[in-house]
Amino acid sequence: MEKIIEESKQGESLVLENKPENTKKLFIESYGCAMNFSDSEVVASILSSNGYNTTQKLEEADLVLVNTCSIRDKAEQTIRKRLEKYNAVKRINPKMKVGVLGCMAERLKSQFLEEEKIVDLVVGPDAYKDLPNLLNEVEEGRDAINVILSKEETYGDISPVRLMTNGVSALVSITRGCDNMCTFCVVPFTRGRERSRDPQSILKEIQDLWNHGYKEVTLLGQNVDSYLWYGGGLKKDFVNASEMQKATAVDFDHLLEMVAVGFPKMRIRFSTSNPQDMHESILHVVAKYPNICEHIHLPVQSGSNRILKEMNRLHTREEYMTLIDKINAIIPNCAISQDMIAGFPTETEQDHQDTLSLMEYVKYSFGYMYSYSERPGTLAGRKMEDDVPEDTKARRLQEIVDLQQVHARFRTEQYIGQTVEVLVEKVSKKSPNEFSGRNSQSITVVFPKENYKIGDFVNVLVERTTSATLIGKAIGLSEMN
């Protein structure tokens, strides 16, 4: 699986749509990829219809849920520390119930209930609709668990409650699960087979967001490029579809175009892309519509063909570089970001140098970089010895991070003297007198507030930069308003 946002990022419990008739309080935290944050919004919606409003105060919660990540051991350790905190509060408030959701729940299943006794319920990513029944089981004094994976569930019929919202940007899930069996990744085992969501339900959700004043959506999935809907959701069933179904099938470039045309004043992003599934037709759609952002998150994991094969990545270094060339030719201003793993089993110094040389070729705008962490249940965990010393992993990772910093600064400096269109998302962390937002390339831009407001599209003249931020002054509203 390709990570979409940084791991172990904590989400506050916040909801703007509390129902006055609800009498119970839910505290929910999310860690890991953007899909987990999106899933938490689905969970909040399901429980909102069953008597729960969310709260930001752990101590007053009747129900505490943590949506978990299993992609790396560090993420799981973070979750365990949070569970210790929840249980400390529970000792003061014995009526509080604690539950684990998501990938870690799926991976460890009944261990939380049978061995550790630190939670009341365990719910996998495809079982969130069963939460009301599971809570009844808990109320009757029984342990509750449902980690059954589904081949159909997409939650397309659930209208998410927006958590952590700035009222401007939202996540819209279009696929679930993953069919890629990368040897380092637990996602196929924790989220199941890949399936796509009905495009009409996607358009309906975006329309609802537009009606509520949102200005940007991110189409979300473990692998958005393999989105395929023909009246059923599973990619594997496409070969059995009728000729009429095949003729009317919606794949990702068609879906992307439908959204861009249907919402011309809405900014469109998408993540995550998989190199072997990103076809040229998708690039042409991005280039055609100005409201589709010019940023592609394109994980590669390694620059070594030998390591890519060991990882079961279904592309070579050369194929990846050819795709980079196509992106640069078709979308000249496109920002490209990466995921990179340092110290995969058997990685040699030459393999590491191959990764650095690939980075030099692409010069990524930004990236997410980690040292290899063995995950139980994966092919690498079962079959490969974690044989790269930790100090070597750390040194190689630091070299990757250092090189990425150089490339990031190189990319941001290209914007000095240029005007960029920025969607204002929030007040800057460093100054209450400045706004922060992102340009089409997903690079943060900071500028003085003046008379602008959150949700405006503002043209900003870039005057200086850091490796991660463009700094400038507003010169007026853009045509997107």
Short mmCIF file of C-alpha atoms in Angstrom, two decimals:
data_model
loop_
_atom_site.label_atom_id
_atom_site.label_comp_id
_atom_site.label_asym_id
_atom_site.label_seq_id
_atom_site.Cartn_x
_atom_site.Cartn_y
_atom_site.Cartn_z
CA MET A 1 0.00 0.00 0.00
CA GLU A 2 1.08 3.55 -0.67
CA LYS A 3 0.80 5.92 2.24
CA ILE A 4 -1.19 9.02 1.46
CA ILE A 5 -0.38 11.25 4.41
CA GLU A 6 2.17 11.00 7.12
CA GLU A 7 1.79 8.19 9.59
CA SER A 8 0.70 8.58 13.19
CA LYS A 9 -0.89 11.91 12.57
CA GLN A 10 -3.48 12.50 15.24
CA GLY A 11 -6.92 13.81 14.44
CA GLU A 12 -8.93 15.81 16.92
CA SER A 13 -12.58 14.96 17.44
CA LEU A 14 -14.56 17.79 15.93
CA VAL A 15 -17.95 17.86 14.24
CA LEU A 16 -20.07 20.80 13.17
CA GLU A 17 -23.35 18.92 12.78
CA ASN A 18 -24.30 17.86 16.32
CA LYS A 19 -27.87 16.64 16.64
CA PRO A 20 -29.71 18.09 19.64
CA GLU A 21 -31.62 14.84 20.21
CA ASN A 22 -28.44 12.80 20.63
CA THR A 23 -27.61 12.11 24.29
CA LYS A 24 -24.29 10.21 24.09
CA LYS A 25 -20.83 11.50 23.28
CA LEU A 26 -18.22 9.97 20.95
CA PHE A 27 -14.50 10.75 21.04
CA ILE A 28 -12.73 9.47 17.93
CA GLU A 29 -9.08 9.72 16.89
CA SER A 30 -7.49 8.70 13.59
CA TYR A 31 -3.95 7.66 12.76
CA GLY A 32 -2.27 6.69 9.50
CA CYS A 33 -3.34 7.24 5.92
CA ALA A 34 -6.04 9.54 4.61
CA MET A 35 -8.35 6.55 4.16
CA ASN A 36 -8.47 6.16 7.95
CA PHE A 37 -9.47 9.80 8.36
CA SER A 38 -12.15 9.33 5.70
CA ASP A 39 -13.39 6.15 7.41
CA SER A 40 -13.69 7.98 10.73
CA GLU A 41 -16.11 10.38 9.06
CA VAL A 42 -18.21 7.39 7.98
CA VAL A 43 -18.12 6.01 11.53
CA ALA A 44 -19.18 9.37 12.98
CA SER A 45 -22.11 9.44 10.55
CA ILE A 46 -23.25 5.92 11.46
CA LEU A 47 -23.08 6.68 15.18
CA SER A 48 -24.70 10.09 14.73
CA SER A 49 -27.78 8.18 13.57
CA ASN A 50 -27.55 6.05 16.69
CA GLY A 51 -27.52 8.68 19.42
CA TYR A 52 -23.90 9.93 19.45
CA ASN A 53 -22.52 13.42 18.94
CA THR A 54 -18.76 13.82 18.85
CA THR A 55 -16.75 15.63 21.48
CA GLN A 56 -13.23 16.99 21.70
CA LYS A 57 -13.01 16.12 25.40
CA LEU A 58 -11.89 12.57 26.11
CA GLU A 59 -12.99 12.76 29.74
CA GLU A 60 -16.67 13.34 28.89
CA ALA A 61 -16.98 10.61 26.24
CA ASP A 62 -19.33 7.65 26.56
CA LEU A 63 -17.54 5.92 23.70
CA VAL A 64 -13.87 6.27 22.69
CA LEU A 65 -12.76 4.92 19.32
CA VAL A 66 -9.31 4.94 17.75
CA ASN A 67 -8.97 4.33 14.02
CA THR A 68 -5.67 2.56 13.61
CA CYS A 69 -2.78 2.05 11.21
CA SER A 70 -0.67 -1.10 10.84
CA ILE A 71 1.68 0.05 8.09
CA ARG A 72 4.65 0.33 10.49
CA ASP A 73 5.43 -0.87 14.00
CA LYS A 74 5.88 2.73 15.19
CA ALA A 75 2.25 3.47 14.31
CA GLU A 76 1.06 0.47 16.32
CA GLN A 77 3.13 1.50 19.33
CA THR A 78 1.54 4.95 19.19
CA ILE A 79 -1.91 3.34 19.27
CA ARG A 80 -0.99 1.24 22.30
CA LYS A 81 0.10 4.35 24.19
CA ARG A 82 -3.22 6.01 23.38
CA LEU A 83 -5.11 2.93 24.62
CA GLU A 84 -3.21 3.20 27.91
CA LYS A 85 -4.39 6.82 28.16
CA TYR A 86 -8.01 5.87 27.39
CA ASN A 87 -7.99 3.16 30.03
CA ALA A 88 -6.56 5.53 32.63
CA VAL A 89 -9.56 7.78 32.03
CA LYS A 90 -11.89 4.77 31.99
CA ARG A 91 -10.80 3.85 35.51
CA ILE A 92 -12.25 7.21 36.58
CA ASN A 93 -15.33 6.82 34.36
CA PRO A 94 -16.13 3.06 34.32
CA LYS A 95 -19.15 3.52 32.04
CA MET A 96 -16.88 4.63 29.20
CA LYS A 97 -16.47 2.09 26.39
CA VAL A 98 -13.27 1.82 24.33
CA GLY A 99 -12.98 0.40 20.83
CA VAL A 100 -10.31 -0.17 18.18
CA LEU A 101 -11.17 0.36 14.51
CA GLY A 102 -9.33 -0.10 11.25
CA CYS A 103 -6.24 -1.93 10.08
CA MET A 104 -4.71 -2.74 13.47
CA ALA A 105 -8.08 -4.15 14.58
CA GLU A 106 -8.14 -6.35 11.47
CA ARG A 107 -4.56 -7.52 11.93
CA LEU A 108 -4.70 -8.34 15.66
CA LYS A 109 -8.38 -9.33 15.71
CA SER A 110 -9.38 -10.91 19.04
CA GLN A 111 -5.96 -10.41 20.68
CA PHE A 112 -7.14 -7.07 22.09
CA LEU A 113 -10.11 -8.75 23.77
CA GLU A 114 -8.72 -12.14 24.75
CA GLU A 115 -5.14 -11.36 25.77
CA GLU A 116 -4.86 -7.69 26.52
CA LYS A 117 -8.32 -6.84 27.90
CA ILE A 118 -7.81 -3.18 27.06
CA VAL A 119 -10.81 -2.64 24.75
CA ASP A 120 -14.51 -3.46 24.69
CA LEU A 121 -14.94 -3.83 20.95
CA VAL A 122 -12.83 -4.50 17.86
CA VAL A 123 -14.11 -3.46 14.43
CA GLY A 124 -12.44 -4.00 11.06
CA PRO A 125 -12.59 -1.54 8.13
CA ASP A 126 -15.54 -3.27 6.43
CA ALA A 127 -17.71 -3.71 9.52
CA TYR A 128 -18.55 -0.15 10.56
CA LYS A 129 -22.25 -0.55 9.79
CA ASP A 130 -22.31 -3.25 12.46
CA LEU A 131 -21.22 -0.79 15.17
CA PRO A 132 -24.73 -0.29 16.65
CA ASN A 133 -25.14 -4.08 17.05
CA LEU A 134 -21.66 -4.43 18.53
CA LEU A 135 -22.36 -1.66 21.03
CA ASN A 136 -25.49 -3.51 22.13
CA GLU A 137 -23.33 -6.59 22.70
CA VAL A 138 -21.03 -4.53 24.90
CA GLU A 139 -23.96 -3.09 26.88
CA GLU A 140 -25.12 -6.64 27.57
CA GLY A 141 -21.70 -7.47 28.99
CA ARG A 142 -20.27 -9.41 26.06
CA ASP A 143 -17.07 -8.75 24.13
CA ALA A 144 -17.80 -7.52 20.62
CA ILE A 145 -15.77 -8.14 17.48
CA ASN A 146 -16.41 -7.99 13.75
CA VAL A 147 -13.39 -8.07 11.45
CA ILE A 148 -15.02 -9.80 8.48
CA LEU A 149 -13.72 -8.39 5.21
CA SER A 150 -16.22 -7.65 2.45
CA LYS A 151 -15.99 -7.88 -1.33
CA GLU A 152 -18.79 -5.33 -1.80
CA GLU A 153 -18.78 -2.74 1.00
CA THR A 154 -17.82 0.76 -0.16
CA TYR A 155 -19.97 2.85 2.26
CA GLY A 156 -21.25 4.68 -0.81
CA ASP A 157 -24.67 5.00 0.84
CA ILE A 158 -23.27 6.75 3.93
CA SER A 159 -23.08 10.53 4.00
CA PRO A 160 -19.93 11.22 6.05
CA VAL A 161 -19.90 13.57 9.01
CA ARG A 162 -16.96 15.89 8.36
CA LEU A 163 -14.39 15.66 11.16
CA MET A 164 -11.46 18.08 11.59
CA THR A 165 -13.08 20.15 8.89
CA ASN A 166 -11.95 23.58 7.78
CA GLY A 167 -15.12 23.81 5.70
CA VAL A 168 -12.97 24.10 2.57
CA SER A 169 -11.36 20.74 1.73
CA ALA A 170 -12.80 17.24 2.02
CA LEU A 171 -11.86 13.62 1.30
CA VAL A 172 -14.11 11.53 -0.96
CA SER A 173 -13.38 7.81 -1.02
CA ILE A 174 -13.77 6.20 -4.47
CA THR A 175 -12.16 2.76 -3.90
CA ARG A 176 -11.48 0.46 -0.97
CA GLY A 177 -8.94 -2.31 -0.54
CA CYS A 178 -5.98 -3.23 -2.69
CA ASP A 179 -5.15 -6.03 -5.13
CA ASN A 180 -1.43 -5.28 -5.26
CA MET A 181 0.54 -7.71 -3.14
CA CYS A 182 3.63 -5.67 -2.33
CA THR A 183 5.69 -7.89 -0.06
CA PHE A 184 6.15 -5.20 2.62
CA CYS A 185 2.51 -4.16 2.93
CA VAL A 186 -0.33 -5.33 5.20
CA VAL A 187 -3.14 -3.48 3.43
CA PRO A 188 -4.41 -6.35 1.23
CA PHE A 189 -4.79 -8.37 4.46
CA THR A 190 -6.32 -5.59 6.58
CA ARG A 191 -8.54 -3.92 3.95
CA GLY A 192 -9.28 -6.76 1.59
CA ARG A 193 -9.87 -6.91 -2.14
CA GLU A 194 -10.04 -3.78 -4.25
CA ARG A 195 -13.52 -2.57 -5.15
CA SER A 196 -14.86 0.62 -6.67
CA ARG A 197 -17.70 2.83 -5.61
CA ASP A 198 -20.72 3.73 -7.75
CA PRO A 199 -19.81 6.95 -9.61
CA GLN A 200 -23.26 8.43 -9.03
CA SER A 201 -22.81 8.17 -5.27
CA ILE A 202 -19.43 9.91 -5.64
CA LEU A 203 -20.96 12.76 -7.64
CA LYS A 204 -23.81 13.03 -5.13
CA GLU A 205 -21.36 13.34 -2.23
CA ILE A 206 -19.37 16.03 -4.05
CA GLN A 207 -22.58 17.91 -4.87
CA ASP A 208 -23.48 17.87 -1.18
CA LEU A 209 -20.03 19.22 -0.31
CA TRP A 210 -20.40 21.98 -2.92
CA ASN A 211 -23.83 22.87 -1.51
CA HIS A 212 -22.19 23.25 1.92
CA GLY A 213 -19.52 25.62 0.62
CA TYR A 214 -16.57 23.27 0.12
CA LYS A 215 -14.08 24.32 -2.54
CA GLU A 216 -11.81 21.27 -2.89
CA VAL A 217 -12.13 17.49 -2.84
CA THR A 218 -9.54 14.73 -2.89
CA LEU A 219 -10.64 11.54 -4.65
CA LEU A 220 -9.20 8.88 -2.40
CA GLY A 221 -8.16 5.26 -2.62
CA GLN A 222 -5.25 2.91 -2.08
CA ASN A 223 -4.90 2.91 -5.88
CA VAL A 224 -7.20 5.40 -7.58
CA ASP A 225 -5.91 4.75 -11.10
CA SER A 226 -7.42 1.25 -11.16
CA TYR A 227 -10.91 2.58 -10.35
CA LEU A 228 -13.43 0.69 -12.50
CA TRP A 229 -17.21 0.66 -12.27
CA TYR A 230 -19.48 -1.18 -14.66
CA GLY A 231 -22.43 -1.88 -12.34
CA GLY A 232 -20.44 -4.06 -9.96
CA GLY A 233 -17.50 -3.04 -7.87
CA LEU A 234 -14.84 -5.72 -8.09
CA LYS A 235 -12.14 -5.32 -10.69
CA LYS A 236 -11.75 -9.09 -11.06
CA ASP A 237 -15.35 -9.48 -12.26
CA PHE A 238 -14.83 -7.18 -15.23
CA VAL A 239 -13.83 -10.09 -17.47
CA ASN A 240 -17.26 -11.63 -16.88
CA ALA A 241 -19.17 -8.45 -17.64
CA SER A 242 -21.42 -8.27 -20.69
CA GLU A 243 -20.35 -6.32 -23.75
CA MET A 244 -22.94 -3.65 -22.92
CA GLN A 245 -21.57 -3.33 -19.39
CA LYS A 246 -18.04 -3.03 -20.71
CA ALA A 247 -19.10 -0.34 -23.20
CA THR A 248 -20.63 1.75 -20.43
CA ALA A 249 -17.91 1.12 -17.83
CA VAL A 250 -16.47 4.08 -15.94
CA ASP A 251 -12.72 3.99 -15.33
CA PHE A 252 -10.65 6.56 -13.48
CA ASP A 253 -9.99 9.00 -16.31
CA HIS A 254 -13.75 9.04 -17.08
CA LEU A 255 -14.62 9.58 -13.41
CA LEU A 256 -12.04 12.34 -13.09
CA GLU A 257 -13.48 14.08 -16.14
CA MET A 258 -17.05 13.70 -14.85
CA VAL A 259 -16.08 15.42 -11.60
CA ALA A 260 -14.09 18.18 -13.32
CA VAL A 261 -16.89 18.97 -15.78
CA GLY A 262 -19.65 18.67 -13.17
CA PHE A 263 -17.94 20.99 -10.69
CA PRO A 264 -15.86 23.51 -12.66
CA LYS A 265 -15.38 25.80 -9.64
CA MET A 266 -14.30 22.94 -7.37
CA ARG A 267 -10.65 22.06 -7.10
CA ILE A 268 -9.99 18.34 -7.66
CA ARG A 269 -7.12 16.32 -6.23
CA PHE A 270 -6.56 12.56 -6.22
CA SER A 271 -4.37 10.10 -4.31
CA THR A 272 -2.76 7.59 -4.34
CA SER A 273 -1.53 6.62 -7.81
CA ASN A 274 0.24 3.39 -8.66
CA PRO A 275 2.91 3.54 -11.39
CA GLN A 276 1.78 0.52 -13.40
CA ASP A 277 -1.86 1.70 -13.45
CA MET A 278 -1.34 5.38 -14.31
CA HIS A 279 -2.22 5.45 -17.99
CA GLU A 280 -1.49 8.33 -20.33
CA SER A 281 -5.23 9.02 -20.69
CA ILE A 282 -5.33 10.13 -17.05
CA LEU A 283 -2.52 12.61 -17.65
CA HIS A 284 -4.37 14.14 -20.59
CA VAL A 285 -7.50 14.63 -18.43
CA VAL A 286 -5.41 16.40 -15.77
CA ALA A 287 -3.86 18.64 -18.44
CA LYS A 288 -7.24 19.42 -20.02
CA TYR A 289 -9.12 20.77 -16.98
CA PRO A 290 -7.71 23.71 -14.98
CA ASN A 291 -9.64 22.73 -11.85
CA ILE A 292 -7.74 19.42 -11.59
CA CYS A 293 -4.64 20.04 -9.51
CA GLU A 294 -1.22 19.51 -11.07
CA HIS A 295 0.16 17.19 -8.43
CA ILE A 296 0.64 13.42 -8.61
CA HIS A 297 1.66 11.35 -5.63
CA LEU A 298 3.56 8.51 -7.32
CA PRO A 299 5.19 6.14 -4.81
CA VAL A 300 8.22 4.21 -6.06
CA GLN A 301 9.65 2.76 -2.80
CA SER A 302 13.09 2.04 -4.31
CA GLY A 303 15.24 3.00 -7.28
CA SER A 304 16.75 -0.48 -7.59
CA ASN A 305 15.26 -2.96 -10.04
CA ARG A 306 16.41 -5.85 -7.86
CA ILE A 307 14.70 -4.43 -4.77
CA LEU A 308 11.58 -3.51 -6.74
CA LYS A 309 11.33 -7.16 -7.76
CA GLU A 310 11.83 -8.28 -4.15
CA MET A 311 9.06 -5.88 -3.15
CA ASN A 312 6.78 -7.29 -5.88
CA ARG A 313 6.38 -3.83 -7.33
CA LEU A 314 4.96 -4.38 -10.79
CA HIS A 315 7.17 -1.84 -12.52
CA THR A 316 10.85 -1.34 -13.21
CA ARG A 317 13.04 1.65 -12.62
CA GLU A 318 13.06 2.33 -16.37
CA GLU A 319 9.27 2.10 -16.69
CA TYR A 320 8.89 4.51 -13.78
CA MET A 321 11.31 6.99 -15.39
CA THR A 322 9.39 6.74 -18.69
CA LEU A 323 6.19 7.60 -16.81
CA ILE A 324 7.94 10.58 -15.20
CA ASP A 325 8.96 11.75 -18.68
CA LYS A 326 5.34 11.49 -19.87
CA ILE A 327 4.07 13.48 -16.88
CA ASN A 328 6.61 16.23 -17.50
CA ALA A 329 5.74 16.35 -21.22
CA ILE A 330 1.94 16.36 -20.82
CA ILE A 331 1.68 18.38 -17.56
CA PRO A 332 4.81 20.59 -17.57
CA ASN A 333 4.09 22.25 -14.20
CA CYS A 334 3.14 19.06 -12.39
CA ALA A 335 4.56 18.42 -8.94
CA ILE A 336 5.48 14.80 -8.22
CA SER A 337 5.84 13.37 -4.72
CA GLN A 338 7.07 10.00 -3.50
CA ASP A 339 7.07 7.25 -0.90
CA MET A 340 10.48 5.71 -0.28
CA ILE A 341 11.64 2.82 1.93
CA ALA A 342 15.24 2.61 3.12
CA GLY A 343 16.81 -0.67 4.20
CA PHE A 344 14.45 -3.24 2.67
CA PRO A 345 15.77 -6.80 3.22
CA THR A 346 18.92 -7.59 1.20
CA GLU A 347 19.32 -3.93 0.15
CA THR A 348 22.97 -3.29 -0.75
CA GLU A 349 24.83 -0.03 -0.92
CA GLN A 350 24.46 -0.14 -4.71
CA ASP A 351 20.69 -0.55 -4.37
CA HIS A 352 20.67 2.50 -2.11
CA GLN A 353 22.73 4.48 -4.62
CA ASP A 354 20.18 3.48 -7.30
CA THR A 355 17.47 5.07 -5.15
CA LEU A 356 19.46 8.28 -4.77
CA SER A 357 20.14 8.43 -8.51
CA LEU A 358 16.44 7.97 -9.28
CA MET A 359 15.69 10.84 -6.92
CA GLU A 360 18.23 12.96 -8.80
CA TYR A 361 16.44 12.12 -12.05
CA VAL A 362 12.96 13.05 -10.80
CA LYS A 363 13.75 15.80 -8.26
CA TYR A 364 10.54 15.25 -6.28
CA SER A 365 8.71 18.22 -4.82
CA PHE A 366 8.23 16.38 -1.52
CA GLY A 367 7.95 12.87 -0.19
CA TYR A 368 7.31 10.45 2.65
CA MET A 369 10.40 8.49 3.62
CA TYR A 370 10.78 5.64 6.10
CA SER A 371 13.16 2.90 7.09
CA TYR A 372 11.87 -0.61 6.54
CA SER A 373 9.68 -1.98 9.32
CA GLU A 374 8.87 -5.69 9.23
CA ARG A 375 5.12 -6.30 9.37
CA PRO A 376 3.82 -9.69 10.57
CA GLY A 377 1.70 -11.45 7.98
CA THR A 378 3.34 -9.89 4.93
CA LEU A 379 5.39 -11.99 2.52
CA ALA A 380 8.52 -10.07 3.50
CA GLY A 381 7.77 -10.71 7.16
CA ARG A 382 7.28 -14.43 6.56
CA LYS A 383 9.98 -15.14 4.01
CA MET A 384 12.69 -12.46 4.23
CA GLU A 385 15.22 -11.82 6.95
CA ASP A 386 15.32 -8.21 8.12
CA ASP A 387 19.05 -8.22 7.54
CA VAL A 388 19.99 -4.56 7.08
CA PRO A 389 21.45 -3.24 10.37
CA GLU A 390 19.44 -0.49 12.05
CA ASP A 391 22.32 1.98 11.95
CA THR A 392 22.68 1.36 8.20
CA LYS A 393 18.93 1.89 7.71
CA ALA A 394 19.14 5.13 9.69
CA ARG A 395 22.10 6.41 7.70
CA ARG A 396 20.51 5.57 4.34
CA LEU A 397 17.21 7.11 5.37
CA GLN A 398 18.98 10.31 6.43
CA GLU A 399 20.74 10.49 3.06
CA ILE A 400 17.37 10.12 1.31
CA VAL A 401 15.81 12.81 3.51
CA ASP A 402 18.75 15.17 2.99
CA LEU A 403 18.60 14.77 -0.79
CA GLN A 404 14.84 15.31 -0.75
CA GLN A 405 15.38 18.58 1.12
CA VAL A 406 17.75 19.75 -1.61
CA HIS A 407 15.25 18.86 -4.34
CA ALA A 408 12.32 20.40 -2.46
CA ARG A 409 14.17 23.70 -2.15
CA PHE A 410 15.10 23.52 -5.83
CA ARG A 411 11.43 23.08 -6.73
CA THR A 412 10.10 25.86 -4.49
CA GLU A 413 12.73 28.34 -5.71
CA GLN A 414 11.37 27.97 -9.25
CA TYR A 415 8.27 29.85 -8.07
CA ILE A 416 10.05 33.07 -7.03
CA GLY A 417 8.60 35.91 -9.09
CA GLN A 418 5.66 33.79 -10.26
CA THR A 419 1.98 34.23 -9.42
CA VAL A 420 0.25 31.14 -8.02
CA GLU A 421 -3.41 30.48 -7.29
CA VAL A 422 -3.97 29.59 -3.65
CA LEU A 423 -7.03 28.18 -1.93
CA VAL A 424 -7.05 29.75 1.54
CA GLU A 425 -7.41 26.92 4.06
CA LYS A 426 -6.50 28.32 7.48
CA VAL A 427 -4.65 30.91 9.51
CA SER A 428 -0.89 30.37 9.40
CA LYS A 429 0.57 28.53 12.39
CA LYS A 430 3.40 31.06 12.66
CA SER A 431 1.39 34.28 12.50
CA PRO A 432 -2.26 35.20 13.19
CA ASN A 433 -1.87 37.94 10.58
CA GLU A 434 -1.21 35.51 7.72
CA PHE A 435 -3.23 32.95 5.80
CA SER A 436 -2.02 29.56 4.67
CA GLY A 437 -3.19 27.49 1.72
CA ARG A 438 -1.90 25.36 -1.13
CA ASN A 439 -1.36 25.97 -4.78
CA SER A 440 -2.30 23.51 -7.52
CA GLN A 441 0.96 21.62 -6.92
CA SER A 442 0.03 21.05 -3.24
CA ILE A 443 2.83 23.31 -1.98
CA THR A 444 1.99 25.45 1.06
CA VAL A 445 1.73 29.20 0.41
CA VAL A 446 1.70 31.86 3.14
CA PHE A 447 0.69 35.51 2.66
CA PRO A 448 -0.73 38.47 4.66
CA LYS A 449 -4.46 38.20 5.39
CA GLU A 450 -5.54 41.66 4.23
CA ASN A 451 -9.29 41.44 3.46
CA TYR A 452 -9.36 37.87 2.19
CA LYS A 453 -11.11 35.00 3.94
CA ILE A 454 -10.85 31.22 4.31
CA GLY A 455 -12.29 29.58 1.20
CA ASP A 456 -11.17 32.29 -1.22
CA PHE A 457 -9.06 31.50 -4.27
CA VAL A 458 -6.32 34.15 -4.18
CA ASN A 459 -3.55 34.97 -6.65
CA VAL A 460 -0.28 35.31 -4.72
CA LEU A 461 3.00 36.72 -6.02
CA VAL A 462 5.81 34.56 -4.61
CA GLU A 463 8.65 36.66 -3.16
CA ARG A 464 10.73 34.10 -1.26
CA THR A 465 10.66 30.44 -0.27
CA THR A 466 11.79 27.77 2.15
CA SER A 467 12.20 24.14 1.12
CA ALA A 468 8.53 23.52 1.90
CA THR A 469 6.76 26.89 1.69
CA LEU A 470 6.15 29.74 -0.75
CA ILE A 471 5.91 33.20 0.85
CA GLY A 472 4.45 36.20 -0.92
CA LYS A 473 1.72 38.81 -1.17
CA ALA A 474 -1.82 38.64 -2.52
CA ILE A 475 -2.55 40.52 -5.74
CA GLY A 476 -6.27 39.74 -6.03
CA LEU A 477 -8.93 37.07 -6.21
CA SER A 478 -8.61 34.44 -8.95
CA GLU A 479 -11.21 33.51 -11.56
CA MET A 480 -12.09 30.36 -9.59
CA ASN A 481 -14.18 32.39 -7.12
#
